[in-house]
Tab-separated table of N, CA and C in Angstrom:
chain	number	residue	atom	x	y	z
A	1	GLN	N	-12.828	12.067	-4.752
A	1	GLN	CA	-12.261	12.584	-3.692
A	1	GLN	C	-12.141	11.405	-2.702
A	2	GLY	N	-11.349	12.077	-1.525
A	2	GLY	CA	-10.482	10.860	-0.928
A	2	GLY	C	-10.518	11.234	0.263
A	3	GLN	N	-10.725	10.448	1.380
A	3	GLN	CA	-10.784	10.381	2.559
A	3	GLN	C	-10.130	9.610	3.447
A	4	LEU	N	-9.673	10.334	4.753
A	4	LEU	CA	-8.513	9.227	5.280
A	4	LEU	C	-9.012	9.090	7.257
A	5	VAL	N	-9.056	8.013	7.527
A	5	VAL	CA	-10.280	8.071	8.673
A	5	VAL	C	-9.180	7.035	9.682
A	6	GLU	N	-8.531	7.813	10.613
A	6	GLU	CA	-7.813	7.652	11.503
A	6	GLU	C	-8.385	6.394	12.258
A	7	SER	N	-7.518	5.714	13.127
A	7	SER	CA	-8.731	4.617	14.239
A	7	SER	C	-7.282	3.880	15.196
A	8	GLY	N	-7.519	3.391	16.542
A	8	GLY	CA	-7.139	2.837	17.187
A	8	GLY	C	-6.572	3.991	18.272
A	9	GLY	N	-7.110	4.758	18.464
A	9	GLY	CA	-6.358	5.760	19.624
A	9	GLY	C	-7.025	5.480	21.146
A	10	GLY	N	-6.790	5.855	22.302
A	10	GLY	CA	-7.641	5.306	23.566
A	10	GLY	C	-6.673	5.643	24.398
A	11	LEU	N	-6.828	5.322	25.280
A	11	LEU	CA	-5.778	5.634	26.735
A	11	LEU	C	-5.058	4.621	27.239
A	12	VAL	N	-3.716	4.368	27.379
A	12	VAL	CA	-3.030	3.663	27.489
A	12	VAL	C	-1.811	4.055	29.186
A	13	GLN	N	-1.516	2.970	29.719
A	13	GLN	CA	-0.228	3.219	30.368
A	13	GLN	C	0.862	3.663	30.047
A	14	ALA	N	1.990	4.640	30.590
A	14	ALA	CA	3.255	4.443	29.966
A	14	ALA	C	3.878	3.137	29.698
A	15	GLY	N	4.472	2.970	29.062
A	15	GLY	CA	5.269	1.957	28.634
A	15	GLY	C	4.670	1.038	27.838
A	16	GLY	N	3.222	1.308	27.506
A	16	GLY	CA	2.463	0.530	26.569
A	16	GLY	C	2.530	0.468	24.940
A	17	SER	N	1.784	0.255	24.588
A	17	SER	CA	1.909	-0.108	22.829
A	17	SER	C	0.369	0.064	22.786
A	18	LEU	N	0.356	0.867	21.484
A	18	LEU	CA	-0.481	1.205	20.464
A	18	LEU	C	-0.270	1.147	19.346
A	19	ARG	N	-1.774	0.713	18.586
A	19	ARG	CA	-1.562	0.552	16.933
A	19	ARG	C	-2.351	1.712	16.223
A	20	LEU	N	-2.002	2.746	15.255
A	20	LEU	CA	-2.833	3.233	15.086
A	20	LEU	C	-3.348	2.915	13.925
A	21	SER	N	-4.164	2.883	12.471
A	21	SER	CA	-4.511	3.254	11.699
A	21	SER	C	-5.377	3.525	11.119
A	22	CYS	N	-4.749	3.715	9.590
A	22	CYS	CA	-5.466	5.487	8.986
A	22	CYS	C	-5.438	4.616	7.510
A	23	ALA	N	-7.018	4.653	7.378
A	23	ALA	CA	-7.953	4.031	6.398
A	23	ALA	C	-8.365	5.096	5.481
A	24	ALA	N	-7.830	4.556	3.874
A	24	ALA	CA	-8.256	5.554	3.084
A	24	ALA	C	-9.521	5.004	2.507
A	25	SER	N	-10.341	5.594	1.812
A	25	SER	CA	-11.418	5.720	1.490
A	25	SER	C	-12.047	6.603	-0.004
A	26	GLY	N	-12.839	6.100	-1.177
A	26	GLY	CA	-12.574	7.332	-2.180
A	26	GLY	C	-11.448	7.226	-3.300
A	27	ARG	N	-10.602	6.756	-3.396
A	27	ARG	CA	-9.548	6.646	-3.889
A	27	ARG	C	-8.458	6.119	-3.426
A	28	THR	N	-7.299	5.911	-4.302
A	28	THR	CA	-6.200	4.743	-3.303
A	28	THR	C	-4.963	6.011	-3.782
A	29	PHE	N	-4.529	5.233	-2.181
A	29	PHE	CA	-3.393	6.180	-2.081
A	29	PHE	C	-2.330	5.453	-2.006
A	30	SER	N	-2.095	4.487	-2.954
A	30	SER	CA	-0.959	3.696	-3.265
A	30	SER	C	-0.086	4.545	-3.694
A	31	TRP	N	-0.116	5.498	-4.511
A	31	TRP	CA	0.834	6.264	-5.392
A	31	TRP	C	1.335	7.560	-4.107
A	32	TYR	N	0.601	8.161	-3.308
A	32	TYR	CA	0.907	9.043	-2.690
A	32	TYR	C	2.512	8.626	-1.082
A	33	ASN	N	3.050	9.663	-0.661
A	33	ASN	CA	4.028	9.789	0.625
A	33	ASN	C	2.546	10.007	1.275
A	34	MET	N	2.994	9.141	2.565
A	34	MET	CA	2.111	9.397	3.762
A	34	MET	C	3.079	9.884	5.042
A	35	GLY	N	2.099	10.571	5.827
A	35	GLY	CA	2.601	10.985	7.156
A	35	GLY	C	1.653	10.810	8.631
A	36	TRP	N	2.086	10.945	9.806
A	36	TRP	CA	1.861	11.009	11.048
A	36	TRP	C	1.840	12.439	11.260
A	37	PHE	N	1.320	13.034	11.849
A	37	PHE	CA	1.269	14.172	12.835
A	37	PHE	C	0.685	13.798	13.979
A	38	ARG	N	1.179	14.900	14.707
A	38	ARG	CA	0.408	15.435	16.373
A	38	ARG	C	0.330	16.288	16.690
A	39	GLN	N	-1.048	16.705	17.226
A	39	GLN	CA	-0.938	17.865	18.152
A	39	GLN	C	-1.553	17.708	19.740
A	40	ALA	N	-0.799	18.444	20.458
A	40	ALA	CA	-1.014	18.228	21.562
A	40	ALA	C	-1.731	19.503	22.088
A	41	PRO	N	-2.557	19.748	22.923
A	41	PRO	CA	-3.721	20.996	23.238
A	41	PRO	C	-1.722	22.230	23.878
A	42	GLY	N	-2.374	23.385	23.015
A	42	GLY	CA	-2.054	24.236	23.483
A	42	GLY	C	-0.330	24.189	22.810
A	43	LYS	N	-0.404	23.674	21.795
A	43	LYS	CA	1.158	23.251	21.413
A	43	LYS	C	1.049	23.442	19.556
A	44	GLU	N	1.882	23.225	19.364
A	44	GLU	CA	2.403	23.319	17.791
A	44	GLU	C	2.137	22.301	17.437
A	45	GLN	N	1.599	21.934	15.523
A	45	GLN	CA	1.406	20.794	15.412
A	45	GLN	C	2.508	20.300	14.970
A	46	GLU	N	2.932	18.782	15.498
A	46	GLU	CA	4.413	18.705	15.362
A	46	GLU	C	4.497	16.739	14.002
A	47	PHE	N	5.282	17.107	13.409
A	47	PHE	CA	5.521	15.935	12.105
A	47	PHE	C	5.944	14.697	13.369
A	48	VAL	N	5.484	13.901	12.688
A	48	VAL	CA	5.917	12.279	13.643
A	48	VAL	C	6.274	11.571	13.046
A	49	ALA	N	6.238	11.137	12.078
A	49	ALA	CA	6.891	9.997	10.768
A	49	ALA	C	6.048	10.058	9.694
A	50	ALA	N	6.712	9.407	8.405
A	50	ALA	CA	6.397	9.221	7.289
A	50	ALA	C	7.054	8.411	6.484
A	51	ILE	N	6.576	8.027	5.411
A	51	ILE	CA	6.786	6.479	4.551
A	51	ILE	C	6.591	6.972	2.999
A	52	ARG	N	7.275	6.964	2.527
A	52	ARG	CA	7.541	7.585	0.806
A	52	ARG	C	6.027	6.190	0.744
A	53	TRP	N	5.760	6.558	-0.730
A	53	TRP	CA	5.022	5.765	-1.797
A	53	TRP	C	5.163	4.104	-1.688
A	54	SER	N	6.553	3.680	-1.994
A	54	SER	CA	7.269	2.468	-2.466
A	54	SER	C	7.284	1.516	-1.299
A	55	GLY	N	7.197	2.248	0.479
A	55	GLY	CA	7.683	1.789	1.621
A	55	GLY	C	8.855	1.780	1.638
A	56	ASP	N	9.818	2.034	0.352
A	56	ASP	CA	11.234	1.800	0.793
A	56	ASP	C	12.153	2.907	1.558
A	57	SER	N	11.035	3.811	2.239
A	57	SER	CA	11.765	4.642	2.929
A	57	SER	C	11.540	5.624	4.088
A	58	THR	N	11.514	5.608	5.633
A	58	THR	CA	10.753	6.158	6.046
A	58	THR	C	11.367	6.943	7.370
A	59	TYR	N	10.766	8.670	7.909
A	59	TYR	CA	11.180	8.914	8.346
A	59	TYR	C	10.662	9.523	9.633
A	60	TYR	N	11.586	10.068	10.488
A	60	TYR	CA	11.183	9.766	12.118
A	60	TYR	C	11.645	11.033	12.838
A	61	THR	N	10.378	11.894	13.301
A	61	THR	CA	10.930	13.067	14.831
A	61	THR	C	11.784	12.148	15.704
A	62	ASP	N	12.889	12.859	15.874
A	62	ASP	CA	13.548	12.389	17.199
A	62	ASP	C	13.062	11.507	18.356
A	63	PRO	N	12.473	12.319	19.320
A	63	PRO	CA	12.110	11.901	20.009
A	63	PRO	C	10.584	10.693	19.904
A	64	VAL	N	10.493	10.099	19.041
A	64	VAL	CA	10.085	8.856	18.651
A	64	VAL	C	10.793	7.585	17.997
A	65	LYS	N	12.169	7.984	17.827
A	65	LYS	CA	13.075	7.226	16.863
A	65	LYS	C	13.033	5.892	17.492
A	66	GLY	N	13.154	4.961	17.440
A	66	GLY	CA	13.327	3.714	18.254
A	66	GLY	C	11.933	3.127	19.000
A	67	ARG	N	11.113	3.574	18.875
A	67	ARG	CA	9.491	3.512	19.613
A	67	ARG	C	8.623	3.328	18.700
A	68	PHE	N	8.749	4.243	17.587
A	68	PHE	CA	7.649	4.290	16.764
A	68	PHE	C	7.697	3.716	15.652
A	69	THR	N	6.824	2.958	14.940
A	69	THR	CA	7.372	2.431	13.230
A	69	THR	C	5.981	3.062	12.486
A	70	ILE	N	6.173	3.632	11.256
A	70	ILE	CA	5.441	3.407	10.210
A	70	ILE	C	5.405	2.524	9.575
A	71	SER	N	4.190	2.091	8.856
A	71	SER	CA	4.205	0.993	7.681
A	71	SER	C	3.077	1.302	6.604
A	72	ARG	N	3.104	0.856	5.714
A	72	ARG	CA	1.718	0.671	5.256
A	72	ARG	C	1.439	-0.474	4.164
A	73	ASP	N	0.182	-0.700	3.696
A	73	ASP	CA	-0.566	-1.916	2.911
A	73	ASP	C	-0.823	-1.563	1.630
A	74	ASN	N	-0.447	-1.127	0.911
A	74	ASN	CA	-0.948	-0.368	-0.614
A	74	ASN	C	-2.149	-1.734	-0.764
A	75	ALA	N	-2.398	-2.277	-0.364
A	75	ALA	CA	-3.145	-3.679	-0.806
A	75	ALA	C	-4.499	-3.521	-0.309
A	76	LYS	N	-4.607	-2.600	1.007
A	76	LYS	CA	-5.578	-2.311	2.009
A	76	LYS	C	-5.738	-0.729	1.759
A	77	ASN	N	-4.987	-0.167	1.377
A	77	ASN	CA	-4.909	1.213	1.383
A	77	ASN	C	-5.143	2.116	2.867
A	78	THR	N	-3.966	1.375	3.313
A	78	THR	CA	-3.913	1.516	4.576
A	78	THR	C	-2.564	1.847	5.179
A	79	VAL	N	-2.428	2.843	6.316
A	79	VAL	CA	-1.445	3.294	6.539
A	79	VAL	C	-1.240	3.102	8.404
A	80	TYR	N	-0.237	2.313	9.023
A	80	TYR	CA	-0.106	2.388	10.331
A	80	TYR	C	1.012	2.511	11.177
A	81	LEU	N	0.770	3.405	12.084
A	81	LEU	CA	1.502	3.843	13.440
A	81	LEU	C	1.790	2.760	14.588
A	82	GLN	N	2.819	1.905	14.265
A	82	GLN	CA	2.920	1.124	15.736
A	82	GLN	C	3.577	2.304	16.364
A	83	MET	N	3.419	2.391	18.080
A	83	MET	CA	3.877	2.766	18.783
A	83	MET	C	4.313	2.221	20.051
A	84	ASN	N	5.665	1.956	20.599
A	84	ASN	CA	5.920	1.090	21.659
A	84	ASN	C	6.743	2.537	23.025
A	85	SER	N	6.824	1.577	23.566
A	85	SER	CA	7.276	2.220	25.097
A	85	SER	C	6.536	3.721	25.129
A	86	LEU	N	5.114	3.857	24.987
A	86	LEU	CA	5.102	5.139	24.676
A	86	LEU	C	5.100	5.795	26.139
A	87	LYS	N	5.119	7.425	26.076
A	87	LYS	CA	5.553	8.077	27.327
A	87	LYS	C	4.261	9.383	27.714
A	88	VAL	N	4.428	9.706	28.752
A	88	VAL	CA	3.429	10.611	28.728
A	88	VAL	C	3.172	11.699	27.546
A	89	GLU	N	4.078	12.082	27.287
A	89	GLU	CA	4.841	13.258	26.545
A	89	GLU	C	4.248	13.053	25.037
A	90	ASP	N	3.786	11.701	24.768
A	90	ASP	CA	3.256	11.397	23.504
A	90	ASP	C	1.704	11.558	23.402
A	91	THR	N	1.190	11.867	24.305
A	91	THR	CA	-0.453	12.309	24.603
A	91	THR	C	-0.265	13.255	23.131
A	92	ALA	N	-1.234	13.074	22.450
A	92	ALA	CA	-1.773	14.002	21.790
A	92	ALA	C	-2.655	13.545	20.415
A	93	VAL	N	-3.508	14.722	19.798
A	93	VAL	CA	-4.425	13.831	18.930
A	93	VAL	C	-3.258	14.031	17.817
A	94	TYR	N	-3.407	12.665	17.223
A	94	TYR	CA	-2.603	12.004	15.752
A	94	TYR	C	-3.615	12.031	14.774
A	95	TYR	N	-2.810	12.709	13.640
A	95	TYR	CA	-3.516	12.934	12.439
A	95	TYR	C	-2.520	12.299	11.543
A	96	CYS	N	-3.349	11.456	10.397
A	96	CYS	CA	-2.783	10.904	9.152
A	96	CYS	C	-2.770	11.735	8.322
A	97	ALA	N	-1.540	11.804	7.267
A	97	ALA	CA	-2.178	12.699	6.107
A	97	ALA	C	-1.506	11.951	4.802
A	98	ALA	N	-1.980	12.031	3.739
A	98	ALA	CA	-1.450	11.722	2.018
A	98	ALA	C	-0.841	12.828	1.215
A	99	ASP	N	0.276	12.951	0.539
A	99	ASP	CA	0.864	13.560	-0.170
A	99	ASP	C	0.910	13.166	-1.479
A	100	ALA	N	-0.006	13.891	-2.604
A	100	ALA	CA	0.197	13.312	-3.554
A	100	ALA	C	1.349	13.970	-4.405
A	101	HIS	N	1.663	14.826	-4.523
A	101	HIS	CA	2.569	15.188	-4.941
A	101	HIS	C	4.168	14.978	-4.555
A	102	LEU	N	4.572	13.857	-3.408
A	102	LEU	CA	5.987	13.422	-3.431
A	102	LEU	C	6.842	13.945	-3.129
A	103	SER	N	6.763	15.454	-2.503
A	103	SER	CA	7.177	16.564	-1.948
A	103	SER	C	8.428	15.722	-0.857
A	104	PRO	N	9.892	16.318	-1.060
A	104	PRO	CA	10.557	16.049	-0.523
A	104	PRO	C	10.910	16.209	1.041
A	105	ARG	N	9.990	17.764	1.088
A	105	ARG	CA	9.399	18.519	2.752
A	105	ARG	C	8.174	17.388	3.588
A	106	TYR	N	8.998	15.939	3.694
A	106	TYR	CA	7.889	15.141	4.298
A	106	TYR	C	7.409	15.555	5.892
A	107	TYR	N	8.450	16.551	6.422
A	107	TYR	CA	8.351	17.399	7.331
A	107	TYR	C	7.409	18.059	7.978
A	108	SER	N	6.427	18.787	6.878
A	108	SER	CA	6.036	20.212	6.666
A	108	SER	C	4.518	19.709	6.602
A	109	PRO	N	3.671	20.009	7.239
A	109	PRO	CA	2.321	19.870	7.252
A	109	PRO	C	1.664	20.512	6.255
A	110	GLY	N	2.300	21.777	5.485
A	110	GLY	CA	1.208	21.834	4.286
A	110	GLY	C	1.730	21.655	2.770
A	111	GLU	N	2.808	20.622	2.891
A	111	GLU	CA	3.104	19.955	2.045
A	111	GLU	C	1.925	18.299	1.433
A	112	TYR	N	0.563	18.416	2.790
A	112	TYR	CA	-0.141	17.288	2.338
A	112	TYR	C	-1.383	17.784	2.173
A	113	ASP	N	-1.971	17.274	0.775
A	113	ASP	CA	-3.177	16.957	0.551
A	113	ASP	C	-4.542	16.573	0.627
A	114	TYR	N	-4.204	15.706	1.525
A	114	TYR	CA	-5.283	15.161	2.817
A	114	TYR	C	-5.371	14.767	3.866
A	115	TRP	N	-6.131	14.964	4.936
A	115	TRP	CA	-5.920	14.818	6.325
A	115	TRP	C	-7.369	14.137	6.679
A	116	GLY	N	-6.616	13.459	7.810
A	116	GLY	CA	-7.674	12.680	8.750
A	116	GLY	C	-8.129	13.623	9.965
A	117	GLN	N	-9.552	12.888	10.561
A	117	GLN	CA	-9.974	13.877	11.289
A	117	GLN	C	-9.206	14.050	12.671
A	118	GLY	N	-8.314	12.555	12.518
A	118	GLY	CA	-7.521	12.814	14.333
A	118	GLY	C	-8.083	11.305	15.138
A	119	THR	N	-7.055	11.008	16.031
A	119	THR	CA	-7.637	10.282	17.181
A	119	THR	C	-6.677	10.158	18.280
A	120	GLN	N	-7.481	10.532	19.280
A	120	GLN	CA	-6.347	10.996	20.325
A	120	GLN	C	-5.839	9.815	21.392
A	121	VAL	N	-4.688	10.277	21.382
A	121	VAL	CA	-4.105	8.990	21.878
A	121	VAL	C	-3.484	10.011	23.643
A	122	THR	N	-3.902	8.960	24.336
A	122	THR	CA	-3.331	9.220	25.830
A	122	THR	C	-2.710	8.902	26.935
A	123	VAL	N	-1.652	8.903	27.143
A	123	VAL	CA	-0.702	8.229	28.014
A	123	VAL	C	-0.645	8.393	29.171
A	124	SER	N	-1.300	7.555	29.814
A	124	SER	CA	-1.440	7.815	31.698
A	124	SER	C	0.093	7.207	32.419
A	125	SER	N	0.643	7.921	33.257
A	125	SER	CA	1.594	7.505	34.060
A	125	SER	C	1.042	6.639	35.058
């Protein structure tokens, strides 16, 4: 089995930056597509960003384009989400996910096979 553990969340002021990490254990996720999703209280889960197993392509939801960057270090079995120019509306629990089947529907939570426990990101005004 494999596990994903997110870290790096916390409280940050609007305009600030934060880097989330997603560390894998139990197996290597080097050949998996990876994604980040988020969910705010009372809202539906939202796709944030995804990266192909090779790292050659990345995808972002419109609200975070130009501010967030997803990256991965397969040697460390870790994926990152660098978040800059944070806004209050970015406040949510952020989840890391892995897709073993390399689905083209990277924006769909149902395509992912492994999920982390989530890390809270709170942006204050």
